[in-house]
Amino acid sequence: MTENNFWLKKIEISVSEAEKRTGRNAMNMQETYTAYLIETRSVEHSDGQSVLTDSLWRRYSEFELLRNYLLAFYPHVVVPPLPEKRAEFVWHKLSADNMDPDFVERRRIGLENFLLRLASHPILCRDKIFYLFLTQEGNWKETVNETGFQLKADSRLKALNATFRVKNPDKRFTELKHYSDELQSVISHLLRVRARVADRLYGVYKVHGNYGRVFSCMCRESCTVYRMLFLTRYASSIDDILEDEEHYADQLKEYLFYAEALRAVCRKHELMQYDLEMAAQDLASKKQQCEELATGTVRTFSLKGMTTKLFGQETPEQREARIKVLEEQISEGEQQLKSKNLEGREFVKNAWADIERFKEQKNHDLKEALISYAVMQISMCKKGIQVWTNAKECFSKM
């Protein structure tokens, strides 16, 4: 693993290409899918010589398999999300088809960002399966399945049960759930508003493009015609402008999906807390049974108490045997409870360290994305002011 860690710190990772393919699925039915070319290149070899680029193809489903494995083996980590499988928050000019070339290109960028997030993570970058994902094309799925990660994955039903039945939830994780819900709500609202604005802006620019063509026919001076045609070209540039905006929207969507990654950490903690409470409850019950057998008193109603009244008391030998079994179970239960307590404290410590790392990353990324978006909007508005100033001069000469 030490060599792998060194290797991951010394390489460049890119998803350089997307290719539409046709093949057979698990049901032996023909399907069309997109494969992505992952290229890894060593920045500098140990002997100072450059290393040739390695490349392999992966399907989106293989990226999903990698992330599911990471979720199972690193439940305390806020695992980076994958880009959307199907387009969400689209405006009318965009296609919701997952095979649309523009959507595939944005997803290629998102998958590259996902791999870079993993490679820069202080824990996930050390994982052997991630290393093999980048370097081993054949039999990689078999290697993942051999880890038995499916057995470690918690079911949603079990997690839901723990959520409602845990008696002493950690206040910090309860607040984290509220934080993730608020993060998702705010970003969803931003994306919905942005989609509505894009629709309206697209319509306005197309109307302005028509103005340019109409007025250029009415103008006689060559400079005026040129300016009006410039208005037409400026209006037609809305496609490129909104396509650039879509990349900023994708950055927001990443953190929209990060909200679910935060909730996954919370669910795991609730499951561990619920198991801890059940273990403590079971241990208390066994201690009470042992005490009742030792003193011959029954404090609570039980089936055993009813059978004793109906069929008589146990012999001393039977009682001693039961006490011995219970004492062994109590000893095992105390060890299990101690182990679960230690495991829980370690989980909280590691999870909170990664959550703080995530929050710092989120604040930096969203600040940078929103500032860049604002700068782009200001530049677009300045360009629009100049175009309409020129148009105004043309109108005055008509």
PDB file of C-alpha atoms in Angstrom, residues 98-293:
ATOM      1  CA  ASN A  98     -28.579  10.825 -21.054  1.00  0.00           C
ATOM      2  CA  MET A  99     -27.014  10.055 -24.461  1.00  0.00           C
ATOM      3  CA  ASP A 100     -27.110  13.709 -25.560  1.00  0.00           C
ATOM      4  CA  PRO A 101     -23.532  14.771 -26.546  1.00  0.00           C
ATOM      5  CA  ASP A 102     -23.573  17.947 -24.409  1.00  0.00           C
ATOM      6  CA  PHE A 103     -24.815  16.042 -21.371  1.00  0.00           C
ATOM      7  CA  VAL A 104     -22.252  13.249 -21.903  1.00  0.00           C
ATOM      8  CA  GLU A 105     -19.485  15.862 -22.084  1.00  0.00           C
ATOM      9  CA  ARG A 106     -20.590  17.486 -18.811  1.00  0.00           C
ATOM     10  CA  ARG A 107     -20.779  14.062 -17.191  1.00  0.00           C
ATOM     11  CA  ARG A 108     -17.256  13.265 -18.446  1.00  0.00           C
ATOM     12  CA  ILE A 109     -16.025  16.388 -16.653  1.00  0.00           C
ATOM     13  CA  GLY A 110     -17.975  15.350 -13.543  1.00  0.00           C
ATOM     14  CA  LEU A 111     -16.453  11.856 -13.536  1.00  0.00           C
ATOM     15  CA  GLU A 112     -12.965  13.308 -13.857  1.00  0.00           C
ATOM     16  CA  ASN A 113     -13.706  15.600 -10.927  1.00  0.00           C
ATOM     17  CA  PHE A 114     -14.934  12.575  -8.927  1.00  0.00           C
ATOM     18  CA  LEU A 115     -11.632  10.745  -9.477  1.00  0.00           C
ATOM     19  CA  LEU A 116      -9.628  13.844  -8.581  1.00  0.00           C
ATOM     20  CA  ARG A 117     -11.648  14.214  -5.371  1.00  0.00           C
ATOM     21  CA  LEU A 118     -10.803  10.609  -4.437  1.00  0.00           C
ATOM     22  CA  ALA A 119      -7.127  11.017  -5.329  1.00  0.00           C
ATOM     23  CA  SER A 120      -6.845  14.151  -3.163  1.00  0.00           C
ATOM     24  CA  HIS A 121      -8.690  12.669  -0.174  1.00  0.00           C
ATOM     25  CA  PRO A 122      -6.281  11.805   2.676  1.00  0.00           C
ATOM     26  CA  ILE A 123      -7.968   8.421   3.332  1.00  0.00           C
ATOM     27  CA  LEU A 124      -9.616   7.314   0.091  1.00  0.00           C
ATOM     28  CA  CYS A 125      -6.487   7.897  -1.996  1.00  0.00           C
ATOM     29  CA  ARG A 126      -4.822   5.046  -0.057  1.00  0.00           C
ATOM     30  CA  ASP A 127      -7.406   2.441  -1.036  1.00  0.00           C
ATOM     31  CA  LYS A 128      -6.151  -0.506  -3.089  1.00  0.00           C
ATOM     32  CA  ILE A 129      -9.436  -0.967  -4.997  1.00  0.00           C
ATOM     33  CA  PHE A 130      -9.303   2.672  -6.119  1.00  0.00           C
ATOM     34  CA  TYR A 131      -5.721   2.117  -7.271  1.00  0.00           C
ATOM     35  CA  LEU A 132      -6.815  -0.942  -9.256  1.00  0.00           C
ATOM     36  CA  PHE A 133      -9.764   0.998 -10.719  1.00  0.00           C
ATOM     37  CA  LEU A 134      -7.230   3.293 -12.370  1.00  0.00           C
ATOM     38  CA  THR A 135      -4.768   0.600 -13.438  1.00  0.00           C
ATOM     39  CA  GLN A 136      -6.482  -2.796 -13.894  1.00  0.00           C
ATOM     40  CA  GLU A 137      -9.056  -3.086 -16.655  1.00  0.00           C
ATOM     41  CA  GLY A 138      -9.647  -6.839 -16.641  1.00  0.00           C
ATOM     42  CA  ASN A 139     -11.265  -8.653 -13.684  1.00  0.00           C
ATOM     43  CA  TRP A 140     -11.617  -5.454 -11.678  1.00  0.00           C
ATOM     44  CA  LYS A 141     -15.294  -6.139 -10.889  1.00  0.00           C
ATOM     45  CA  GLU A 142     -14.429  -9.608  -9.611  1.00  0.00           C
ATOM     46  CA  THR A 143     -11.758  -8.110  -7.351  1.00  0.00           C
ATOM     47  CA  VAL A 144     -14.282  -5.665  -5.886  1.00  0.00           C
ATOM     48  CA  ASN A 145     -16.907  -8.344  -5.291  1.00  0.00           C
ATOM     49  CA  GLU A 146     -14.341 -10.560  -3.569  1.00  0.00           C
ATOM     50  CA  THR A 147     -13.969  -7.900  -0.870  1.00  0.00           C
ATOM     51  CA  GLY A 148     -17.496  -8.746   0.330  1.00  0.00           C
ATOM     52  CA  PHE A 149     -18.453  -5.084   0.538  1.00  0.00           C
ATOM     53  CA  GLN A 150     -22.127  -5.969  -0.058  1.00  0.00           C
ATOM     54  CA  LEU A 151     -22.209  -7.692   3.361  1.00  0.00           C
ATOM     55  CA  LYS A 152     -20.913  -4.536   5.051  1.00  0.00           C
ATOM     56  CA  ALA A 153     -23.438  -2.276   3.356  1.00  0.00           C
ATOM     57  CA  ASP A 154     -26.388  -1.374   5.600  1.00  0.00           C
ATOM     58  CA  SER A 155     -29.916  -1.650   4.233  1.00  0.00           C
ATOM     59  CA  ARG A 156     -32.079   1.478   4.031  1.00  0.00           C
ATOM     60  CA  LEU A 157     -34.838  -0.292   6.012  1.00  0.00           C
ATOM     61  CA  LYS A 158     -32.450  -1.065   8.862  1.00  0.00           C
ATOM     62  CA  ALA A 159     -31.179   2.519   8.846  1.00  0.00           C
ATOM     63  CA  LEU A 160     -34.747   3.866   8.905  1.00  0.00           C
ATOM     64  CA  ASN A 161     -35.596   1.591  11.825  1.00  0.00           C
ATOM     65  CA  ALA A 162     -32.571   2.881  13.762  1.00  0.00           C
ATOM     66  CA  THR A 163     -33.513   6.493  13.028  1.00  0.00           C
ATOM     67  CA  PHE A 164     -36.907   6.139  14.723  1.00  0.00           C
ATOM     68  CA  ARG A 165     -35.880   3.805  17.562  1.00  0.00           C
ATOM     69  CA  VAL A 166     -32.599   5.273  18.791  1.00  0.00           C
ATOM     70  CA  LYS A 167     -33.182   6.818  22.242  1.00  0.00           C
ATOM     71  CA  ASN A 168     -30.096   8.978  22.729  1.00  0.00           C
ATOM     72  CA  PRO A 169     -29.058  10.445  19.376  1.00  0.00           C
ATOM     73  CA  ASP A 170     -25.873  12.519  19.262  1.00  0.00           C
ATOM     74  CA  LYS A 171     -26.890  16.186  19.055  1.00  0.00           C
ATOM     75  CA  ARG A 172     -23.994  16.958  16.676  1.00  0.00           C
ATOM     76  CA  PHE A 173     -25.174  14.414  14.109  1.00  0.00           C
ATOM     77  CA  THR A 174     -28.773  15.577  14.473  1.00  0.00           C
ATOM     78  CA  GLU A 175     -27.600  19.108  13.664  1.00  0.00           C
ATOM     79  CA  LEU A 176     -25.543  17.728  10.760  1.00  0.00           C
ATOM     80  CA  LYS A 177     -28.713  16.158   9.279  1.00  0.00           C
ATOM     81  CA  HIS A 178     -30.436  19.545   9.492  1.00  0.00           C
ATOM     82  CA  TYR A 179     -27.361  21.149   7.908  1.00  0.00           C
ATOM     83  CA  SER A 180     -27.433  18.670   4.987  1.00  0.00           C
ATOM     84  CA  ASP A 181     -31.183  19.187   4.500  1.00  0.00           C
ATOM     85  CA  GLU A 182     -30.698  22.959   4.430  1.00  0.00           C
ATOM     86  CA  LEU A 183     -27.746  22.650   2.025  1.00  0.00           C
ATOM     87  CA  GLN A 184     -29.850  20.542  -0.334  1.00  0.00           C
ATOM     88  CA  SER A 185     -32.835  22.884  -0.065  1.00  0.00           C
ATOM     89  CA  VAL A 186     -30.835  26.059  -0.761  1.00  0.00           C
ATOM     90  CA  ILE A 187     -28.919  24.620  -3.721  1.00  0.00           C
ATOM     91  CA  SER A 188     -32.098  23.072  -5.203  1.00  0.00           C
ATOM     92  CA  HIS A 189     -33.766  26.476  -5.024  1.00  0.00           C
ATOM     93  CA  LEU A 190     -30.758  28.139  -6.691  1.00  0.00           C
ATOM     94  CA  LEU A 191     -30.781  25.591  -9.510  1.00  0.00           C
ATOM     95  CA  ARG A 192     -34.530  25.926 -10.092  1.00  0.00           C
ATOM     96  CA  VAL A 193     -34.280  29.718 -10.240  1.00  0.00           C
ATOM     97  CA  ARG A 194     -31.281  29.509 -12.552  1.00  0.00           C
ATOM     98  CA  ALA A 195     -33.174  27.176 -14.930  1.00  0.00           C
ATOM     99  CA  ARG A 196     -36.139  29.616 -15.073  1.00  0.00           C
ATOM    100  CA  VAL A 197     -33.808  32.573 -15.695  1.00  0.00           C
ATOM    101  CA  ALA A 198     -32.001  30.643 -18.453  1.00  0.00           C
ATOM    102  CA  ASP A 199     -35.330  29.928 -20.162  1.00  0.00           C
ATOM    103  CA  ARG A 200     -36.345  33.577 -20.030  1.00  0.00           C
ATOM    104  CA  LEU A 201     -32.918  34.850 -21.066  1.00  0.00           C
ATOM    105  CA  TYR A 202     -32.813  32.486 -24.026  1.00  0.00           C
ATOM    106  CA  GLY A 203     -36.167  33.803 -25.257  1.00  0.00           C
ATOM    107  CA  VAL A 204     -35.141  37.456 -24.842  1.00  0.00           C
ATOM    108  CA  TYR A 205     -31.864  37.000 -26.718  1.00  0.00           C
ATOM    109  CA  LYS A 206     -33.591  35.263 -29.606  1.00  0.00           C
ATOM    110  CA  VAL A 207     -36.013  38.189 -29.904  1.00  0.00           C
ATOM    111  CA  HIS A 208     -33.059  40.608 -29.882  1.00  0.00           C
ATOM    112  CA  GLY A 209     -31.424  38.577 -32.627  1.00  0.00           C
ATOM    113  CA  ASN A 210     -34.524  39.111 -34.755  1.00  0.00           C
ATOM    114  CA  TYR A 211     -34.326  42.868 -34.065  1.00  0.00           C
ATOM    115  CA  GLY A 212     -30.784  42.907 -35.427  1.00  0.00           C
ATOM    116  CA  ARG A 213     -31.778  41.185 -38.660  1.00  0.00           C
ATOM    117  CA  VAL A 214     -34.841  43.404 -39.193  1.00  0.00           C
ATOM    118  CA  PHE A 215     -33.081  46.711 -38.521  1.00  0.00           C
ATOM    119  CA  SER A 216     -30.036  45.783 -40.607  1.00  0.00           C
ATOM    120  CA  CYS A 217     -32.355  45.507 -43.624  1.00  0.00           C
ATOM    121  CA  MET A 218     -33.743  48.982 -42.876  1.00  0.00           C
ATOM    122  CA  CYS A 219     -30.321  50.644 -42.582  1.00  0.00           C
ATOM    123  CA  ARG A 220     -28.450  52.072 -45.568  1.00  0.00           C
ATOM    124  CA  GLU A 221     -25.098  53.070 -44.087  1.00  0.00           C
ATOM    125  CA  SER A 222     -22.561  50.258 -44.067  1.00  0.00           C
ATOM    126  CA  CYS A 223     -21.372  51.028 -40.513  1.00  0.00           C
ATOM    127  CA  THR A 224     -24.950  50.947 -39.243  1.00  0.00           C
ATOM    128  CA  VAL A 225     -25.598  47.630 -40.964  1.00  0.00           C
ATOM    129  CA  TYR A 226     -22.412  46.262 -39.418  1.00  0.00           C
ATOM    130  CA  ARG A 227     -23.512  47.321 -35.935  1.00  0.00           C
ATOM    131  CA  MET A 228     -26.934  45.784 -36.380  1.00  0.00           C
ATOM    132  CA  LEU A 229     -25.416  42.538 -37.603  1.00  0.00           C
ATOM    133  CA  PHE A 230     -23.160  42.623 -34.533  1.00  0.00           C
ATOM    134  CA  LEU A 231     -26.329  42.770 -32.437  1.00  0.00           C
ATOM    135  CA  THR A 232     -27.546  39.652 -34.237  1.00  0.00           C
ATOM    136  CA  ARG A 233     -24.283  37.829 -33.611  1.00  0.00           C
ATOM    137  CA  TYR A 234     -24.293  38.919 -29.958  1.00  0.00           C
ATOM    138  CA  ALA A 235     -27.833  37.591 -29.498  1.00  0.00           C
ATOM    139  CA  SER A 236     -26.916  34.284 -31.159  1.00  0.00           C
ATOM    140  CA  SER A 237     -24.036  33.851 -28.671  1.00  0.00           C
ATOM    141  CA  ILE A 238     -26.573  33.066 -25.928  1.00  0.00           C
ATOM    142  CA  ASP A 239     -26.111  29.333 -26.647  1.00  0.00           C
ATOM    143  CA  ASP A 240     -22.421  29.510 -25.716  1.00  0.00           C
ATOM    144  CA  ILE A 241     -23.120  31.744 -22.730  1.00  0.00           C
ATOM    145  CA  LEU A 242     -25.718  29.421 -21.261  1.00  0.00           C
ATOM    146  CA  GLU A 243     -23.501  26.420 -21.959  1.00  0.00           C
ATOM    147  CA  ASP A 244     -20.780  28.080 -19.867  1.00  0.00           C
ATOM    148  CA  GLU A 245     -23.366  28.731 -17.167  1.00  0.00           C
ATOM    149  CA  GLU A 246     -24.247  25.040 -17.197  1.00  0.00           C
ATOM    150  CA  HIS A 247     -20.742  24.196 -15.949  1.00  0.00           C
ATOM    151  CA  TYR A 248     -21.314  26.435 -12.922  1.00  0.00           C
ATOM    152  CA  ALA A 249     -24.667  24.726 -12.386  1.00  0.00           C
ATOM    153  CA  ASP A 250     -22.871  21.363 -12.411  1.00  0.00           C
ATOM    154  CA  GLN A 251     -20.576  22.598  -9.630  1.00  0.00           C
ATOM    155  CA  LEU A 252     -23.654  23.453  -7.562  1.00  0.00           C
ATOM    156  CA  LYS A 253     -25.161  20.049  -8.340  1.00  0.00           C
ATOM    157  CA  GLU A 254     -22.059  18.342  -6.945  1.00  0.00           C
ATOM    158  CA  TYR A 255     -22.768  19.870  -3.540  1.00  0.00           C
ATOM    159  CA  LEU A 256     -26.462  19.113  -3.933  1.00  0.00           C
ATOM    160  CA  PHE A 257     -25.449  15.428  -4.105  1.00  0.00           C
ATOM    161  CA  TYR A 258     -22.907  15.893  -1.313  1.00  0.00           C
ATOM    162  CA  ALA A 259     -25.892  16.487   0.999  1.00  0.00           C
ATOM    163  CA  GLU A 260     -26.856  12.820   0.616  1.00  0.00           C
ATOM    164  CA  ALA A 261     -23.252  11.781   1.389  1.00  0.00           C
ATOM    165  CA  LEU A 262     -23.492  13.709   4.677  1.00  0.00           C
ATOM    166  CA  ARG A 263     -26.760  11.974   5.529  1.00  0.00           C
ATOM    167  CA  ALA A 264     -25.124   8.585   4.847  1.00  0.00           C
ATOM    168  CA  VAL A 265     -22.583   9.323   7.597  1.00  0.00           C
ATOM    169  CA  CYS A 266     -25.431  10.321   9.939  1.00  0.00           C
ATOM    170  CA  ARG A 267     -27.350   7.122   9.184  1.00  0.00           C
ATOM    171  CA  LYS A 268     -24.298   5.005   9.963  1.00  0.00           C
ATOM    172  CA  HIS A 269     -23.845   6.745  13.304  1.00  0.00           C
ATOM    173  CA  GLU A 270     -27.527   6.200  14.161  1.00  0.00           C
ATOM    174  CA  LEU A 271     -27.137   2.492  13.365  1.00  0.00           C
ATOM    175  CA  MET A 272     -24.080   2.226  15.606  1.00  0.00           C
ATOM    176  CA  GLN A 273     -25.829   4.125  18.411  1.00  0.00           C
ATOM    177  CA  TYR A 274     -28.893   1.893  18.107  1.00  0.00           C
ATOM    178  CA  ASP A 275     -26.736  -1.276  18.236  1.00  0.00           C
ATOM    179  CA  LEU A 276     -24.980   0.144  21.309  1.00  0.00           C
ATOM    180  CA  GLU A 277     -28.279   0.844  23.060  1.00  0.00           C
ATOM    181  CA  MET A 278     -29.610  -2.632  22.210  1.00  0.00           C
ATOM    182  CA  ALA A 279     -26.418  -4.232  23.558  1.00  0.00           C
ATOM    183  CA  ALA A 280     -26.690  -2.193  26.794  1.00  0.00           C
ATOM    184  CA  GLN A 281     -30.366  -3.134  27.144  1.00  0.00           C
ATOM    185  CA  ASP A 282     -29.643  -6.840  26.574  1.00  0.00           C
ATOM    186  CA  LEU A 283     -26.808  -6.752  29.129  1.00  0.00           C
ATOM    187  CA  ALA A 284     -29.036  -5.073  31.738  1.00  0.00           C
ATOM    188  CA  SER A 285     -31.725  -7.706  31.130  1.00  0.00           C
ATOM    189  CA  LYS A 286     -29.277 -10.587  31.642  1.00  0.00           C
ATOM    190  CA  LYS A 287     -27.902  -9.018  34.832  1.00  0.00           C
ATOM    191  CA  GLN A 288     -31.439  -8.725  36.182  1.00  0.00           C
ATOM    192  CA  GLN A 289     -32.182 -12.362  35.323  1.00  0.00           C
ATOM    193  CA  CYS A 290     -28.978 -13.443  37.069  1.00  0.00           C
ATOM    194  CA  GLU A 291     -29.857 -11.416  40.159  1.00  0.00           C
ATOM    195  CA  GLU A 292     -33.399 -12.837  40.273  1.00  0.00           C
ATOM    196  CA  LEU A 293     -32.076 -16.388  40.027  1.00  0.00           C
TER     197      LEU A 293
END
